[in-house]
Each structure stands twice: as C-alpha cells, then as structure tokens.
Coordinates of C-alpha atoms and ligand atoms in Angstrom, one line a residue:
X25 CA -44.7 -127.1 108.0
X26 CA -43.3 -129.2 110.5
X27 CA -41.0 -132.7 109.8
X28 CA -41.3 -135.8 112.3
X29 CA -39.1 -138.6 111.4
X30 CA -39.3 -141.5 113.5
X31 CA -36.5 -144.1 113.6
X32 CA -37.1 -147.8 114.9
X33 CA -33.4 -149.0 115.1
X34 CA -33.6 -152.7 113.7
X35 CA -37.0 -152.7 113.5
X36 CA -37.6 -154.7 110.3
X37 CA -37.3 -158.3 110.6
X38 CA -38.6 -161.6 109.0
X39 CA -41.3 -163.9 109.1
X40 CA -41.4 -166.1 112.5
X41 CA -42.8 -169.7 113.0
X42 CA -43.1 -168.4 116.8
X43 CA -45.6 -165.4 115.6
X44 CA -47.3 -167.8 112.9
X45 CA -45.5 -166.7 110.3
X46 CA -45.6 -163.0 111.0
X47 CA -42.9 -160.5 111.6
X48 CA -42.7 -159.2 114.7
X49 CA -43.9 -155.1 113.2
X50 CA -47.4 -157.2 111.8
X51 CA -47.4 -158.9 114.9
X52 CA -47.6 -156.3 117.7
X53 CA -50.4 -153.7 118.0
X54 CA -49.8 -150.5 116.1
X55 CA -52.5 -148.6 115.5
X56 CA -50.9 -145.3 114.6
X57 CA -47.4 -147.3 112.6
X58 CA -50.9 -148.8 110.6
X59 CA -52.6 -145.0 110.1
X60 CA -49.5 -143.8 109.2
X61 CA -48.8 -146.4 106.2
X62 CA -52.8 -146.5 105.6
X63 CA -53.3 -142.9 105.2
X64 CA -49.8 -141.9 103.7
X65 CA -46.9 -143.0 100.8
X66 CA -45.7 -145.8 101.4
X67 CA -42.3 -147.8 100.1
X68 CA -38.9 -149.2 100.3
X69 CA -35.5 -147.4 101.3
X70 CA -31.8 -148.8 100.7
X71 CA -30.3 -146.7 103.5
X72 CA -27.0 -148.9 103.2
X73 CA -25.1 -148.3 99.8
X74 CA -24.0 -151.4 98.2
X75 CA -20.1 -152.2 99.6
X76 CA -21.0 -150.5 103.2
X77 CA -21.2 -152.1 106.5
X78 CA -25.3 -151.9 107.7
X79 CA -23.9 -150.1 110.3
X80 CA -26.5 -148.2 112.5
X81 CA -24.0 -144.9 111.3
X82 CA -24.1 -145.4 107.9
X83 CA -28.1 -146.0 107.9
X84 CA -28.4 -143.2 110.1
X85 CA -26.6 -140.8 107.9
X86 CA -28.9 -141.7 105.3
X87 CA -32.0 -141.3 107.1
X88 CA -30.4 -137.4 107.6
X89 CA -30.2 -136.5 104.4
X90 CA -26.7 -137.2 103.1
X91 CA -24.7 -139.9 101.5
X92 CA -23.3 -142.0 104.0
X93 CA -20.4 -142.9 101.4
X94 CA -18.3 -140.4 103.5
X95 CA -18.5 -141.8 106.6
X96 CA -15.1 -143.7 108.2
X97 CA -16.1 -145.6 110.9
X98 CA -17.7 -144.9 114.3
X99 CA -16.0 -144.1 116.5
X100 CA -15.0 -140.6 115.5
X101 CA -19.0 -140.0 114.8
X102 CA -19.0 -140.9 119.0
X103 CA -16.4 -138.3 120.0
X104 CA -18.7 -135.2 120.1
X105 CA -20.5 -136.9 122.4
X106 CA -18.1 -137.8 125.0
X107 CA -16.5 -133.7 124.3
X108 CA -13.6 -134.7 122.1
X109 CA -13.0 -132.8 119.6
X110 CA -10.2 -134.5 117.0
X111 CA -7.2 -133.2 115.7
X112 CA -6.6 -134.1 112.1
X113 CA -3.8 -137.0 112.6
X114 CA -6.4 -138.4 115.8
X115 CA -8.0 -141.7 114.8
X116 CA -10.7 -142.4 117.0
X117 CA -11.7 -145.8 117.8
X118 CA -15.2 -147.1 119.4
X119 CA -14.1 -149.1 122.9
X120 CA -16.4 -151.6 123.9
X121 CA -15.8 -153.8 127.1
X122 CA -16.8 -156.9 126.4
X123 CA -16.9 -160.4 128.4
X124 CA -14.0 -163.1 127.5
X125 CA -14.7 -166.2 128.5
X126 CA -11.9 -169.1 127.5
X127 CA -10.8 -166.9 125.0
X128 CA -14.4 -166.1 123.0
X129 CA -16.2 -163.5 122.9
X130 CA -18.9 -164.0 125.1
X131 CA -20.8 -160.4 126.1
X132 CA -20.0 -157.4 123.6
X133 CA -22.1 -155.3 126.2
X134 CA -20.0 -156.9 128.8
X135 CA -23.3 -157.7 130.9
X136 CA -24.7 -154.0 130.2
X137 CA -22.1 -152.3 132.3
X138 CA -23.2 -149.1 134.1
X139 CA -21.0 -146.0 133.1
X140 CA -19.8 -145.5 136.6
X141 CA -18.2 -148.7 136.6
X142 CA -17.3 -148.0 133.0
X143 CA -15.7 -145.0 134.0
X144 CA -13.4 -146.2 136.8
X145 CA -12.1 -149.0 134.1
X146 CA -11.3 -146.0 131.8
X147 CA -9.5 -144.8 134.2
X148 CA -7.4 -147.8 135.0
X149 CA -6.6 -147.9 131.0
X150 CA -5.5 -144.1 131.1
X151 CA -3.3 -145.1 133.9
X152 CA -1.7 -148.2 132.4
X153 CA -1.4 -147.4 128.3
X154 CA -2.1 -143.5 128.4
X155 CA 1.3 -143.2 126.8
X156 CA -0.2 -144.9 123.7
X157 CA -3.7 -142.9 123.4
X158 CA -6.4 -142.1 125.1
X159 CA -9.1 -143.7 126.7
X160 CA -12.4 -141.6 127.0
X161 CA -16.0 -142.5 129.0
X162 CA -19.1 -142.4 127.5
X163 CA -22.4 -144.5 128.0
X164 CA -22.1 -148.1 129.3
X165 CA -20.4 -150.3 127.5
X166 CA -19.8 -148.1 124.5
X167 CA -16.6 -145.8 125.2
X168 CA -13.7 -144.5 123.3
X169 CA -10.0 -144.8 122.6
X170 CA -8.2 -141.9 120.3
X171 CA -4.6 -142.5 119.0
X172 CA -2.6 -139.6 116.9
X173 CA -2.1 -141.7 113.9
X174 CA -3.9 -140.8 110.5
X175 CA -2.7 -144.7 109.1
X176 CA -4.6 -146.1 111.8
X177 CA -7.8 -145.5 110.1
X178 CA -6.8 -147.9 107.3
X179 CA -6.9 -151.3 109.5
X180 CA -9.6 -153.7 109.3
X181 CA -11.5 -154.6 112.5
X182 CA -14.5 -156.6 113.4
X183 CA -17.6 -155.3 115.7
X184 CA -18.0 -157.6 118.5
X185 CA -21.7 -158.0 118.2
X186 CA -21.1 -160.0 114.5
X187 CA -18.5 -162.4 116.3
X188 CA -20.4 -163.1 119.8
X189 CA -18.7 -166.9 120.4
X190 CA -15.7 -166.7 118.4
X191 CA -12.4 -166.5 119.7
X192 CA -10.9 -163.2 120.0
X193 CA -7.3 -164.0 118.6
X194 CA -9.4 -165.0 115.0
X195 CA -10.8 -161.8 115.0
X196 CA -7.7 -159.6 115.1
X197 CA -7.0 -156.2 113.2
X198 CA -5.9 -156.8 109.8
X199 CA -3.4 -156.8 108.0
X200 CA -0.7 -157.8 110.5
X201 CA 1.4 -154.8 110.1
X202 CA 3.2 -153.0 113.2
X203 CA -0.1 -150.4 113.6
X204 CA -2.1 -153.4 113.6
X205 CA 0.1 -155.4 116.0
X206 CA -0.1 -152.3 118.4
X207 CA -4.0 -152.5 119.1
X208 CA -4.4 -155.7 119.1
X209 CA -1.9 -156.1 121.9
X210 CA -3.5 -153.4 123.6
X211 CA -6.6 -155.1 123.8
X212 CA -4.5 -158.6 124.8
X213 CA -2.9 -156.5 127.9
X214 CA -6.2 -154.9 128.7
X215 CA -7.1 -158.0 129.6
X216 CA -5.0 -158.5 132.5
X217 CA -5.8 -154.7 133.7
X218 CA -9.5 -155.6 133.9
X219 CA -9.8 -158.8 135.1
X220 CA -8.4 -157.7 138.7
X221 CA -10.1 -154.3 138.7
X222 CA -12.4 -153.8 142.0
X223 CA -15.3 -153.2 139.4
X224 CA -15.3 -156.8 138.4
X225 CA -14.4 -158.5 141.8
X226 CA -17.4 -156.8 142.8
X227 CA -19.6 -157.5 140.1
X228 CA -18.5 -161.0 139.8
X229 CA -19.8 -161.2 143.2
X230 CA -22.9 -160.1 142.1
X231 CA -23.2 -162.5 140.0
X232 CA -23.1 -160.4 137.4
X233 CA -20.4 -160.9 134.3
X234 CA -16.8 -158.9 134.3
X235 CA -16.1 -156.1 131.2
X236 CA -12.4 -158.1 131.6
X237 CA -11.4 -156.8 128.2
X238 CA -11.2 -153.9 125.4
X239 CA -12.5 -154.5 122.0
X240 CA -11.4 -152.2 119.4
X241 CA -13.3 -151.2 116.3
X242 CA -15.1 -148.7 114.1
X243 CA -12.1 -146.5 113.8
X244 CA -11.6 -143.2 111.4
X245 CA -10.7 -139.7 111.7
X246 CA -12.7 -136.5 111.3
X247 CA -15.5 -137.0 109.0
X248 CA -17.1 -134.2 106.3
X249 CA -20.3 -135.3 105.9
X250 CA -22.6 -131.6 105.2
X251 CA -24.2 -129.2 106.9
X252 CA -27.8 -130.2 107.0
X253 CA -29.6 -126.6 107.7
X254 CA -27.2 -125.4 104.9
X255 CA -28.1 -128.4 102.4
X256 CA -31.7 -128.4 103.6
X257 CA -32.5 -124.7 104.7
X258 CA -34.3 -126.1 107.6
X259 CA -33.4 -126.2 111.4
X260 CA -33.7 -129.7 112.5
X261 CA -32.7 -131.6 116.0
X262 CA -31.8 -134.9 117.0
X263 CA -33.2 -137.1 120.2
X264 CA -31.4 -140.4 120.6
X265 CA -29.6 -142.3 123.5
X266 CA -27.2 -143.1 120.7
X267 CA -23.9 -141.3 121.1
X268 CA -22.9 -142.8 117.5
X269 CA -26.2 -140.6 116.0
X270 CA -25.4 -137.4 118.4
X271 CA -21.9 -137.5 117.4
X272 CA -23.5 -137.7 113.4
X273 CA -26.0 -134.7 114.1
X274 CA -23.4 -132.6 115.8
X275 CA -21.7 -132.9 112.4
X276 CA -23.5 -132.0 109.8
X277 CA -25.5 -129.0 112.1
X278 CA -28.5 -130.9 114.1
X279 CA -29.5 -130.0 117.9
X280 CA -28.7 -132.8 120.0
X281 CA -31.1 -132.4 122.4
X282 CA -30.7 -134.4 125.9
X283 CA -33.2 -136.1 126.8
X284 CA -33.6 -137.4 130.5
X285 CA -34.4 -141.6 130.6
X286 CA -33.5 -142.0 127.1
X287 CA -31.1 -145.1 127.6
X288 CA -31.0 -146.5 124.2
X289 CA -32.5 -149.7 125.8
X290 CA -35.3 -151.4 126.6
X291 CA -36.1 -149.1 129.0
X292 CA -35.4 -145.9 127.6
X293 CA -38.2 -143.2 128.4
X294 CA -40.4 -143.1 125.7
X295 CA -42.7 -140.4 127.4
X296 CA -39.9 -137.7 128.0
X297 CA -38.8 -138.6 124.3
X298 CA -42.2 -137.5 122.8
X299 CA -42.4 -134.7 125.3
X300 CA -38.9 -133.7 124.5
X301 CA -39.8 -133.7 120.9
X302 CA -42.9 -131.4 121.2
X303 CA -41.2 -128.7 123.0
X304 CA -38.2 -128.8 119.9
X305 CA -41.0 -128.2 117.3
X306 CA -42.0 -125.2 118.5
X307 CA -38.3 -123.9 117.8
X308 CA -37.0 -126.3 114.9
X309 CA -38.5 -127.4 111.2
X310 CA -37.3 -131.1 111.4
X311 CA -37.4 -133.1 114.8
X312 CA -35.7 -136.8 114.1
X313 CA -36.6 -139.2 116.7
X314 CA -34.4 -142.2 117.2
X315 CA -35.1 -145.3 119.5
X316 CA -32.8 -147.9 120.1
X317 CA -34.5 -150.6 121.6
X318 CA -35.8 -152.6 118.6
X319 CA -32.4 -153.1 117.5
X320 CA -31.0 -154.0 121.0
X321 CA -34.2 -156.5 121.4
X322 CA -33.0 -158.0 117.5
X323 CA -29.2 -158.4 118.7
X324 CA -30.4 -160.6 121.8
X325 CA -32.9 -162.7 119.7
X326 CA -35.0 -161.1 121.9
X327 CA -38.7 -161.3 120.6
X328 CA -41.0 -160.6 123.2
X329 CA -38.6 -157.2 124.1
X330 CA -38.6 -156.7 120.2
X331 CA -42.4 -156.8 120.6
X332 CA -42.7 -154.3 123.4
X333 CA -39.9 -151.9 121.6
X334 CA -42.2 -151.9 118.8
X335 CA -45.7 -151.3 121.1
X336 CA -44.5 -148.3 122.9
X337 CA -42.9 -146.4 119.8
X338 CA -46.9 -147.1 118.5
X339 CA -48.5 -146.5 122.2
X340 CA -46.4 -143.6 123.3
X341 CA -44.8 -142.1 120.6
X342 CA -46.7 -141.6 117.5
X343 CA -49.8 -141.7 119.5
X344 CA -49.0 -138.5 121.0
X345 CA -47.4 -136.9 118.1
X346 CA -50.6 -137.9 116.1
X347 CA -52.7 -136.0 119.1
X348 CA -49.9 -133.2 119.6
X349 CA -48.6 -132.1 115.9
X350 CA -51.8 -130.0 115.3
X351 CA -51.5 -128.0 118.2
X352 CA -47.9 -126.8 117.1
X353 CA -48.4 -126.3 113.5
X354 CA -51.4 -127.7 111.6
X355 CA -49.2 -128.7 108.3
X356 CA -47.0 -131.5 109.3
X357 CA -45.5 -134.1 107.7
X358 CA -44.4 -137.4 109.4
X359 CA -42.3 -140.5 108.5
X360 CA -41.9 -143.7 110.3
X361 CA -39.1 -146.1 109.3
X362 CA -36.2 -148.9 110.5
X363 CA -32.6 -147.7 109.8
X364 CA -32.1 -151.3 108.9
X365 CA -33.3 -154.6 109.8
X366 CA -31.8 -156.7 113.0
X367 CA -33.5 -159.7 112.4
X368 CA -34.2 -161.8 115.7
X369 CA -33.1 -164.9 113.8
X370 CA -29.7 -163.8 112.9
X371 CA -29.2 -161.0 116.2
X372 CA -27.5 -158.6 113.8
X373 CA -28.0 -156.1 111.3
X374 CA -28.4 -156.7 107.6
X375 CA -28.4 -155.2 104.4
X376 CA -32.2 -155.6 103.1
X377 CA -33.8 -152.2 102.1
X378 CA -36.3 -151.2 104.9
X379 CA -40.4 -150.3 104.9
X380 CA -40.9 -146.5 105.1
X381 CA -44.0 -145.1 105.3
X382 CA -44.5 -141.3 105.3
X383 CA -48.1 -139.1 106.6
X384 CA -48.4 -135.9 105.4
X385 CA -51.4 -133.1 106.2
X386 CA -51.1 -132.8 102.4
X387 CA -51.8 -135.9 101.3
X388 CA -54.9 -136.2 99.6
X389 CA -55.1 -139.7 98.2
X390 CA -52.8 -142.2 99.9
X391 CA -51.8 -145.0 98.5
X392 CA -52.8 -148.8 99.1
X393 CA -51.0 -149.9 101.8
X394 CA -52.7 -150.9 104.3
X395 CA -50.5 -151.3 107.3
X396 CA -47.1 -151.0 108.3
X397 CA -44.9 -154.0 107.4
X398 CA -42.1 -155.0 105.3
X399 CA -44.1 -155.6 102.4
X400 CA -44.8 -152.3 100.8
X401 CA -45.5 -154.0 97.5
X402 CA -48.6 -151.9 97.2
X403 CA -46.9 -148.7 98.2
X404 CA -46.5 -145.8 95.8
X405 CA -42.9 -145.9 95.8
X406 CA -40.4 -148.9 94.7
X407 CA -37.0 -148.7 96.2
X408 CA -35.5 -145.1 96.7
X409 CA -32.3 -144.2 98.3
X410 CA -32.0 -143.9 101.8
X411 CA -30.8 -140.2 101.6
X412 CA -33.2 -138.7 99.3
X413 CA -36.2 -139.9 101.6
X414 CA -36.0 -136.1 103.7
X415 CA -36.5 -134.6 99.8
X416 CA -39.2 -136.8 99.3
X417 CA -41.1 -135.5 102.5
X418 CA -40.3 -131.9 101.3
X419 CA -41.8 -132.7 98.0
X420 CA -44.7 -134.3 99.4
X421 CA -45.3 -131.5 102.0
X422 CA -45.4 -129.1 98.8
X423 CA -47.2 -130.9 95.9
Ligands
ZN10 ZN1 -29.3 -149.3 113.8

C-alpha cells in the first residue's frame, strides 16, 4: 500500500461575488480533486488547535501526523534547510526582507527578491551586527537570523504578511524588555544597512522595489516534535519549496526530497513535482506533496493566480498520480486537502477547519459527496483532528 497526500497551501476560501457566488476550488476545473471527493471519504479537518497561530507550520505538522501543540515558531523549523543545526540556548528567528515605505510595511516579500540578491544583503548584515547573531541565506525573501539566547524565544512578534500597511514601530516585539529592545533595534539599524546596498540601487533602477529592511519573527529554539517512521512504522518523504515544511520533515524523520523548479510560487514546476514523487514511491510508503502557490495567490488577493494554482494541482498533479499509482503498487491510498484557508478576501490565513477528501483502492462504497469543495456536509466524516487524518488513511487502507 502506497500513501499520496496532497497539500494545497491556502487552498480553501469563501464564496465570491466575482465567481457568482462560488469559491474559487468550485470554480476552477478539477476533474480528478472532483473523482477524488466523488469516489472516496470525504470531511472536515481542524489542522490548527484552538489558541495556535494558523500558521502554514502548525497546519503542516498536523497534516504529518503529530500534534502541532509542540511546535515554537518557524524559524527554527527553517534552519535544517539553510544547514544550521541549533545549539540548545540558539533561538532561531525567520528573516524576511521586506519593503518600508514612509514607515509601513509595504512588501513582506520585499518585491519577491531573488536569493542572490538575498544573499549579498545577508552578507552585509553578517558584516555589520555579526557580533549580535547570525544571519543565514535561504530562498528569496525568506532567510534566517539565530541569536544564543534561550529567553529570546519568549517575545511576541508579528508576521509581516498580517500587518501589510501598518507602521513598523506599532508592530514591535513585545513586551518592551531589554531582549525585546535588542531586535527591534536591529531591524531599525537594518534599515539604514539596506537602503544603500548596491542590490537595491540597482533594483530601484529597475524599477523594481528595495528589501530596505529586516523583519523579525517566528522565533523558537529546537523543537521535539516525533519521529514519524517510528510513530508510524512507515517510510514517508517530503516534496515542497517550503523550507518551513523541509525543516518540519527533517525533524520528525521524512526524506526531503529536492525537487528541481519547485519555487513555492506561481511558477513552481508542477511536472517535476509529480515526476519527483513517482520515482520516491517506488522506495518510500508515504509520499506528501506540498504546493505553495494557492496560498501565495490568497495572500495577494490574487484570484485568477488562485485559479490557475488550483487547475494545475488538478491538471498535472493528481491527473498523473491517478494514471501513475497503479503502475507502482496497485493498493494506494490518496488524500487531497488545504493546510488551511487563505481566503482571497482577507489575503491571509485563517482558522476555519478545511475540506479533506481521501481515495482509497479499498474503498468500496464512497460516500455522497460529490465534488471537492468546502462543504463536505454530505461527507462521511464531521470534523476530525488535523493529526489523526494519516491514521484515518491507514484505517481506511485496511478495513
Ligand atoms: Zn499554509
């Protein structure tokens, strides 16, 4: 028996007037999401525990098989992926450069900064505040900072993609304490580092928007989440473009396996992803397949992208899995499902349960759902937790 589980980042949304009324999942052609939901169980999963940030981490964790409850922040579930390995005073936090523009927050992606330019910026931070931590490169505008002090991890700080237009100086680390005062001065000074770097003359001339400062956030030191093959006595792997959700799989035990193209945006390679994902069933049990682009569409209001996100996970993805799986093992089971909504009304993510929907060669008599969609009213399950959906598969994959 193999397991597919298919992750649409931010994939569940809400009725729009601009797709009469539909969501944007009804709207778009998917013939295999639809066979999937029609010819499998069908239901609802809370893959955010009441009291936690819907945080692609948390959600993710959840869709792995363990209780996210654990979890600290990001940016320590980024540092396998950028090769830093933390000591256990390092508090790691998640560096985005962002765009300032009369003190707001204007660009968290700071314009979708390529990690060469990222990288010379990192190293203009090393150079200037290296005596204060470290600054690390990893995949556009998503980088990271690690500072040897455990109390770190107890400040509050704000993602920049839920304050886009506010000013920075509202959004500060709490409380004001002398740790707190220490990082957000860092990212006040940064600014001045930035703004005069050769990267952003050059890409102000290209008309394209400076990264001319650091935002800090998602902190936390070394996380014990499990160890899935132990928990699970499966061998599973990971493909994402995520370095949050390779960071969480090198924890608890999955393959992260590199795929070439896969961005984690819009245009990510779907193709090698499926490909990619064949050729690690033929050595693993559980293959999770994680695309970004739904939830990057949802953060930019972005409908139309949201749209085509959602059309080539259907056209490209599944579709070949659906053609593929048989070849590698004739008992497979497969689920399709949002880590949690990013509505393209309110660009971020929320806290709603998500539509799961789960096709098994075991399955005899599916339930009455009839495509995928947020409502799974007529699905066979109500609302189950997040983590206990990989048990469900197993169960189903053995009844
Ligand atoms: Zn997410």
């Amino acid at each position: 028996m193999k397991y597919v589980i298919v992750i649409a980042d931010g994939m569940a949304d809400e009725p729009l007037d601009e797709i009469n009324g539909e969501t944007p999942v009804v709207h778009a052609n998917t013939p295999n999401m639809d066979f999937i939901a029609r010819e499998g169980y069908t239901g609802l999963t809370k893959n955010v525990p009441d009291g936690m940030t819907p945080g692609s981490d948390v959600a993710n964790t959840s869709i792995m098989g363990f209780d996210p409850s654990m979890l600290k922040g990001r940016g320590p579930l980024e540092a396998p992926s950028v090769g830093v390995e933390l000591n256990d005073n390092d508090v790691a936090f998640r560096l985005n450069f962002i765009n300032v523009k009369d003190g707001a927050i204007n660009d968290f992606t700071a314009d979708h900064i390529t990690t060469e330019e990222a990288d010379e910026l990192i190293k203009a931070l090393n150079e200037h505040f290296g005596d204060i931590g470290q600054f690390y490169t990893g995949v556009s505008y998503r980088n990271l900072f690690v500072i040897s002090d455990i109390a770190m991890e107890d400040l509050k700080s704000t993602p920049p993609h839920d304050v886009v237009g506010q000013q920075t100086s509202n959004n500060n680390l709490k409380p004001e304490n002398e740790k707190s005062k220490l990082i957000n001065k860092l990212m006040e000074d940064s600014v001045e580092v930035l703004e005069n770097h050769p990267v952003n003359k050059k890409r102000i001339e290209e008309g394209k928007l400076p990264a001319n400062m650091i935002w800090l956030w998602g902190q936390g030191a070394k996380p014990v989440i499990g160890n899935f093959p132990e928990k699970y006595g499966l061998k599973g792997a990971t493909i994402t473009g995520v370095d949050l959700l390779k960071g969480i799989s090198t924890y608890i035990d999955l393959d992260v396996i590199e795929v070439p193209g896969a961005t984690a945006y819009f245009d990510t390679n779907y193709q090698n992803k499926v490909d990619y994902a064949l050729e690690s069933l033929k050595t693993h049990d559980v293959q999770f397949i994680h695309i970004e682009a739904p939830d990057e569409a949802g953060h930019e209001g972005n409908l139309p992208e949201k749209i085509r996100a959602i059309e080539n996970i259907d056209s490209i993805i599944l579709e070949k899995l659906l053609k593929e799986l048989p070849n590698i093992d004739e008992d497979y089971t497969i689920a399709l499902l949002p880590d949690h909504p990013t509505p393209i009304n309110i660009k971020t993510h929320t806290m709603s349960p998500v539509p799961f929907a789960i096709y098994s060669t075991n399955i005899k008599t599916p339930d009455d759902t009839q495509i995928f969609s947020e409502d799974m009213s007529q699905g066979k399950y109500d609302t189950i937790i997040g983590h206990t959906l990989l048990n469900e598969m197993i169960k189903i994959s053995k009844e």
